[in-house]
C-alpha positions as a Python dict, from the first residue, in 0.01 Angstrom:
ca = {
    (1, 'M'): (0, 0, 0),
    (2, 'L'): (-150, 71, -346),
    (3, 'I'): (200, 111, -494),
    (4, 'Y'): (299, -229, -357),
    (5, 'Q'): (-10, -392, -519),
    (6, 'I'): (60, -219, -852),
    (7, 'G'): (419, -340, -829),
    (8, 'Q'): (298, -698, -770),
    (9, 'V'): (72, -677, -1075),
    (10, 'I'): (357, -541, -1289),
    (11, 'R'): (588, -823, -1169),
    (12, 'A'): (318, -1081, -1248),
    (13, 'L'): (277, -935, -1598),
    (14, 'F'): (648, -942, -1666),
    (15, 'N'): (666, -1306, -1544),
    (16, 'F'): (363, -1402, -1753),
    (17, 'Y'): (517, -1249, -2063),
    (18, 'E'): (847, -1426, -2001),
    (19, 'M'): (655, -1755, -1976),
    (20, 'L'): (480, -1673, -2305),
    (21, 'I'): (818, -1633, -2467),
    (22, 'V'): (920, -1979, -2334),
    (23, 'V'): (593, -2133, -2456),
    (24, 'W'): (645, -1970, -2796),
    (25, 'C'): (990, -2123, -2818),
    (26, 'I'): (864, -2468, -2727),
    (27, 'L'): (578, -2449, -2973),
    (28, 'S'): (820, -2356, -3252),
    (29, 'W'): (998, -2692, -3210),
    (30, 'F'): (693, -2898, -3302),
    (31, 'P'): (471, -2908, -3613),
    (32, 'V'): (130, -2765, -3534),
    (33, 'R'): (-180, -2847, -3734),
    (34, 'E'): (-410, -2559, -3817),
    (35, 'G'): (-754, -2592, -3661),
    (36, 'S'): (-640, -2794, -3361),
    (37, 'L'): (-645, -2669, -3009),
    (38, 'V'): (-265, -2650, -2998),
    (39, 'G'): (-276, -2467, -3334),
    (40, 'D'): (-514, -2207, -3195),
    (41, 'V'): (-298, -2163, -2880),
    (42, 'A'): (10, -2127, -3107),
    (43, 'V'): (-158, -1855, -3313),
    (44, 'V'): (-257, -1652, -3002),
    (45, 'V'): (92, -1694, -2847),
    (46, 'N'): (255, -1600, -3173),
    (47, 'R'): (43, -1282, -3206),
    (48, 'L'): (140, -1180, -2854),
    (49, 'V'): (511, -1263, -2871),
    (50, 'A'): (619, -1220, -3234),
    (51, 'P'): (621, -840, -3245),
    (52, 'Y'): (845, -820, -2941),
    (53, 'M'): (1073, -1093, -3077),
    (54, 'N'): (1102, -928, -3416),
    (55, 'L'): (1273, -631, -3246),
    (56, 'F'): (1557, -858, -3143),
    (57, 'R'): (1567, -1068, -3456),
    (58, 'R'): (1670, -762, -3655),
    (59, 'F'): (1992, -732, -3452),
    (60, 'V'): (2064, -1095, -3359),
    (61, 'P'): (2068, -1323, -3661),
    (62, 'P'): (2040, -1700, -3602),
    (63, 'L'): (2380, -1857, -3548),
    (64, 'G'): (2413, -2215, -3688),
    (65, 'G'): (2032, -2241, -3715),
    (66, 'I'): (1982, -2145, -3352),
    (67, 'D'): (1782, -1834, -3270),
    (68, 'F'): (1924, -1659, -2966),
    (69, 'S'): (1676, -1371, -2972),
    (70, 'P'): (1443, -1525, -2708),
    (71, 'I'): (1730, -1535, -2459),
    (72, 'I'): (1810, -1169, -2526),
    (73, 'A'): (1441, -1080, -2512),
    (74, 'I'): (1395, -1243, -2168),
    (75, 'F'): (1719, -1083, -2044),
    (76, 'T'): (1593, -742, -2164),
    (77, 'L'): (1257, -792, -1993),
    (78, 'S'): (1442, -876, -1669),
    (79, 'I'): (1648, -559, -1691),
    (80, 'I'): (1338, -349, -1756),
    (81, 'E'): (1159, -516, -1465),
    (82, 'N'): (1458, -450, -1235),
    (83, 'V'): (1454, -86, -1335),
    (84, 'V'): (1072, -21, -1331),
    (85, 'L'): (992, -188, -996),
    (86, 'P'): (1251, -2, -784),
    (87, 'L'): (1140, 325, -950),
    (88, 'L'): (783, 239, -851),
    (89, 'G'): (898, 162, -500),
    (90, 'A'): (1080, 498, -480),
    (91, 'L'): (761, 670, -600),
    (92, 'G'): (569, 493, -328),
    (93, 'A'): (822, 615, -69),
    (94, 'L'): (767, 975, -185),
    (95, 'L'): (393, 952, -152),
}
């Protein structure tokens, strides 16, 4: 039962981080004033998401001004989630 709960927390964290990436993308489309509430949120989201996104930006340059690294980042997170959660389930079956 504990493994199931841990799996649910891990799944929720993966989903939360995927949503942060989407919010980061949306915030990048609009000008944000420093000192505003949206500006503060953008700074926090940028600090959480930018290091992960920079991993993919090294390998995937923008094509025609469009950055495809968020798509690859979310796809990679999904693959990791689909590998980690079944391994956790198998560990739970062993215990």
